[in-house]
mmCIF file of C-alpha atoms in Angstrom:
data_model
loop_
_atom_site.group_PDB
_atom_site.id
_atom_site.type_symbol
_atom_site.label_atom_id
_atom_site.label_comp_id
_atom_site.label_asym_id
_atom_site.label_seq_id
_atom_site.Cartn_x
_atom_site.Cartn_y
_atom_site.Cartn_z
ATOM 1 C CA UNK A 1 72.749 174.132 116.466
ATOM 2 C CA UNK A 2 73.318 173.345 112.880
ATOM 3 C CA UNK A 3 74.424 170.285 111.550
ATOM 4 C CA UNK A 4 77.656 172.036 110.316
ATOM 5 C CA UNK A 5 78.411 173.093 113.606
ATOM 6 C CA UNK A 6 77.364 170.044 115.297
ATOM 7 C CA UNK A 7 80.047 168.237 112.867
ATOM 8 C CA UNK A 8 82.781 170.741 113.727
ATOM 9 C CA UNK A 9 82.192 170.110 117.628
ATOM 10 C CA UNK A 10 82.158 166.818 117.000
ATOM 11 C CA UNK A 11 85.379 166.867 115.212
ATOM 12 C CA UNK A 12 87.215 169.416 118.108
ATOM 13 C CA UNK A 13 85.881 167.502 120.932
ATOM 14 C CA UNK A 14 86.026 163.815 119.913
ATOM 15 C CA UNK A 15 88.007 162.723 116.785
ATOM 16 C CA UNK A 16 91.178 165.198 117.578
ATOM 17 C CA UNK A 17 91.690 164.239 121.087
ATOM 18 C CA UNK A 18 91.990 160.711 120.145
ATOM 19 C CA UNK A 19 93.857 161.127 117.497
ATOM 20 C CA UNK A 20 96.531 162.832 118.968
ATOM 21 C CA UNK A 21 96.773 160.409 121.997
ATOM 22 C CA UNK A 22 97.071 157.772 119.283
ATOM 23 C CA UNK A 23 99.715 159.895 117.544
ATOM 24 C CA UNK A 24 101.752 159.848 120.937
ATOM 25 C CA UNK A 25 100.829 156.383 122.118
ATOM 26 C CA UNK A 26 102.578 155.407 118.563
ATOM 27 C CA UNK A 27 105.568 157.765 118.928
ATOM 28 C CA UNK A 28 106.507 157.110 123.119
ATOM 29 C CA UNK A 29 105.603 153.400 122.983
ATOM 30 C CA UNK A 30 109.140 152.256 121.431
ATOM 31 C CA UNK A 31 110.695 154.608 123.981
ATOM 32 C CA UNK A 32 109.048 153.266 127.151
ATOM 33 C CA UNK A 33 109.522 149.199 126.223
ATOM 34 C CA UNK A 34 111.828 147.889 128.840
ATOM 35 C CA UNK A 35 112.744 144.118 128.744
ATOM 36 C CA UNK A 36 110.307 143.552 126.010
ATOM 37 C CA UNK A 37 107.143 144.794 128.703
ATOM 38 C CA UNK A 38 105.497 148.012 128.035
ATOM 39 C CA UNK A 39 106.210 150.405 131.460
ATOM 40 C CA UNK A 40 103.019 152.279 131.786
ATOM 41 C CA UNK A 41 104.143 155.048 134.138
ATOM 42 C CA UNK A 42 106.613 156.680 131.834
ATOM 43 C CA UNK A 43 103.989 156.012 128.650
ATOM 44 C CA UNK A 44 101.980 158.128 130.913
ATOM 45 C CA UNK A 45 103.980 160.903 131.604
ATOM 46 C CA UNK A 46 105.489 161.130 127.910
ATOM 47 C CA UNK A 47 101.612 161.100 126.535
ATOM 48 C CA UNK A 48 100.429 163.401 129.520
ATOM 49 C CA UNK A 49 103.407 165.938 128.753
ATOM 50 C CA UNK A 50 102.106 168.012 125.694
ATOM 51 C CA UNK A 51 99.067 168.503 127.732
ATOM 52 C CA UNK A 52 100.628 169.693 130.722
ATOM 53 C CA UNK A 53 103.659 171.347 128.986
ATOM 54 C CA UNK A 54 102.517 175.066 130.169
ATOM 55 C CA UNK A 55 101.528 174.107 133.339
ATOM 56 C CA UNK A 56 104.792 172.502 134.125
ATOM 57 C CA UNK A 57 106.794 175.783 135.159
ATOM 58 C CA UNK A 58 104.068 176.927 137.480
ATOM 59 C CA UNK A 59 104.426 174.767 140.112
ATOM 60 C CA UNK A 60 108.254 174.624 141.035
ATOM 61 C CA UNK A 61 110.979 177.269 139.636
ATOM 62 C CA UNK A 62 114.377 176.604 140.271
ATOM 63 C CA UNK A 63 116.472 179.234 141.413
ATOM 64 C CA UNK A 64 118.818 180.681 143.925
ATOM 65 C CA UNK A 65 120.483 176.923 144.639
ATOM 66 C CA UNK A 66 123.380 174.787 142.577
ATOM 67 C CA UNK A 67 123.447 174.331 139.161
ATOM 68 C CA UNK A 68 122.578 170.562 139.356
ATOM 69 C CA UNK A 69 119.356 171.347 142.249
ATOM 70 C CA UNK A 70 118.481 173.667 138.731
ATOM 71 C CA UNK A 71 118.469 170.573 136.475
ATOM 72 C CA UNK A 72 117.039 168.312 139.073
ATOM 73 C CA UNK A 73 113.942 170.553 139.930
ATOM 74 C CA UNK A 74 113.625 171.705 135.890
ATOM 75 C CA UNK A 75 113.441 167.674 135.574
ATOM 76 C CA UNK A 76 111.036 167.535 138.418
ATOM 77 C CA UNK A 77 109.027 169.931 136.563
ATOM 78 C CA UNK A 78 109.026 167.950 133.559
ATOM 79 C CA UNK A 79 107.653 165.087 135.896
ATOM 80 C CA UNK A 80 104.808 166.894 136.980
ATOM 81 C CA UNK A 81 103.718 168.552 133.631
ATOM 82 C CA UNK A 82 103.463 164.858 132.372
ATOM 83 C CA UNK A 83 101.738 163.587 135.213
ATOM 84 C CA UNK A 84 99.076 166.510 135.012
ATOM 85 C CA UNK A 85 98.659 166.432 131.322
ATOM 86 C CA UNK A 86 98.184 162.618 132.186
ATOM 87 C CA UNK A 87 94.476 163.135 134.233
ATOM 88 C CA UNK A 88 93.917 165.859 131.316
ATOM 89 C CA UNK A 89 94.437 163.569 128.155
ATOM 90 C CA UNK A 90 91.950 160.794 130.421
ATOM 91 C CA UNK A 91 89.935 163.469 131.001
ATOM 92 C CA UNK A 92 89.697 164.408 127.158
ATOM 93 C CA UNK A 93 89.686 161.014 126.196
ATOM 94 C CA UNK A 94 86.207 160.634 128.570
ATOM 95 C CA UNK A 95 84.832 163.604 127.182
ATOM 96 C CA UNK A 96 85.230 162.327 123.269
ATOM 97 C CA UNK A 97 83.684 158.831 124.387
ATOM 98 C CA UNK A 98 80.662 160.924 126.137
ATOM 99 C CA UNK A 99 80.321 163.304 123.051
ATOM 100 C CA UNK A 100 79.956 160.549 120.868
ATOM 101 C CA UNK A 101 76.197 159.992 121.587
ATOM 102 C CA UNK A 102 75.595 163.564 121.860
ATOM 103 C CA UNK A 103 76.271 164.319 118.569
ATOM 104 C CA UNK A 104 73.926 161.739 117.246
ATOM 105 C CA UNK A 105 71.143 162.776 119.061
ATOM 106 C CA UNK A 106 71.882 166.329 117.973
ATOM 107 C CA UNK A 107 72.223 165.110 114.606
ATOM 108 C CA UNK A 108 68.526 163.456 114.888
ATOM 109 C CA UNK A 109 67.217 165.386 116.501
ATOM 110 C CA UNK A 110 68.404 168.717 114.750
#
C-alpha cells in the first residue's frame, strides 16, 4: 500500500466518520436539551438516524390499518432507523479510533 492510499483510507475510515458525528452532535444537541440537561436517548437516535435512514423501512411497513396506525408505525420506523444507525455510528466511531495506529505503522513501515 502506498502512502497515497494509506492517506486516503485514513481519511474515509477515520477523519470523516468523526467529523460527521461532530457535525450532528453540533446540529441535534440544541434540539435534545430539556430543562437545561442534555437527554442522551433522543441525541442518540437523531445522530444514529442518517446512518440507519435506509434501513428504517425494512423492518416495519405500515399498511392495510388506519391512517393514524400509518403515522404511528412510519414514526416507529423512524425510531428504529435511529436506534440502529446509533450501534453503527459507535461502531464507526471504534473503527476510526482503531485505524488511527494502523495508519502509522503503515506509514512507517511502508
Amino acid at each position: 500500500m502506498t502512502r497515497g492510499e494509506a492517506v486516503k483510507a485514513f481519511f474515509l475510515k477515520s477523519v470523516l466518520p468523526v467529523a460527521t458525528a461532530m457535525l450532528l452532535y453540533c446540529i441535534f444537541k440544541s434540539a435534545c436539551m430539556k430543562d437545561g440537561e442534555l437527554d442522551y436517548v433522543w441525541l442518540w437516535i437523531l445522530c444514529g438516524l442518517p446512518f440507519g435512514l435506509h434501513r428504517m423501512c425494512l423492518w416495519i411497513v405500515p399498511g392495510g390499518g388506519s391512517f393514524g396506525g400509518g403515522i404511528a408505525l412510519f414514526a416507529l420506523n423512524f425510531i428504529i432507523g435511529g436506534v440502529i444507525g446509533g450501534f453503527i455510528l459507535v461502531w464507526r466511531l471504534i473503527v476510526a479510533a482503531l485505524y488511527v495506529p494502523l495508519t502509522m505503522y503503515r506509514l512507517i513501515a511502508g
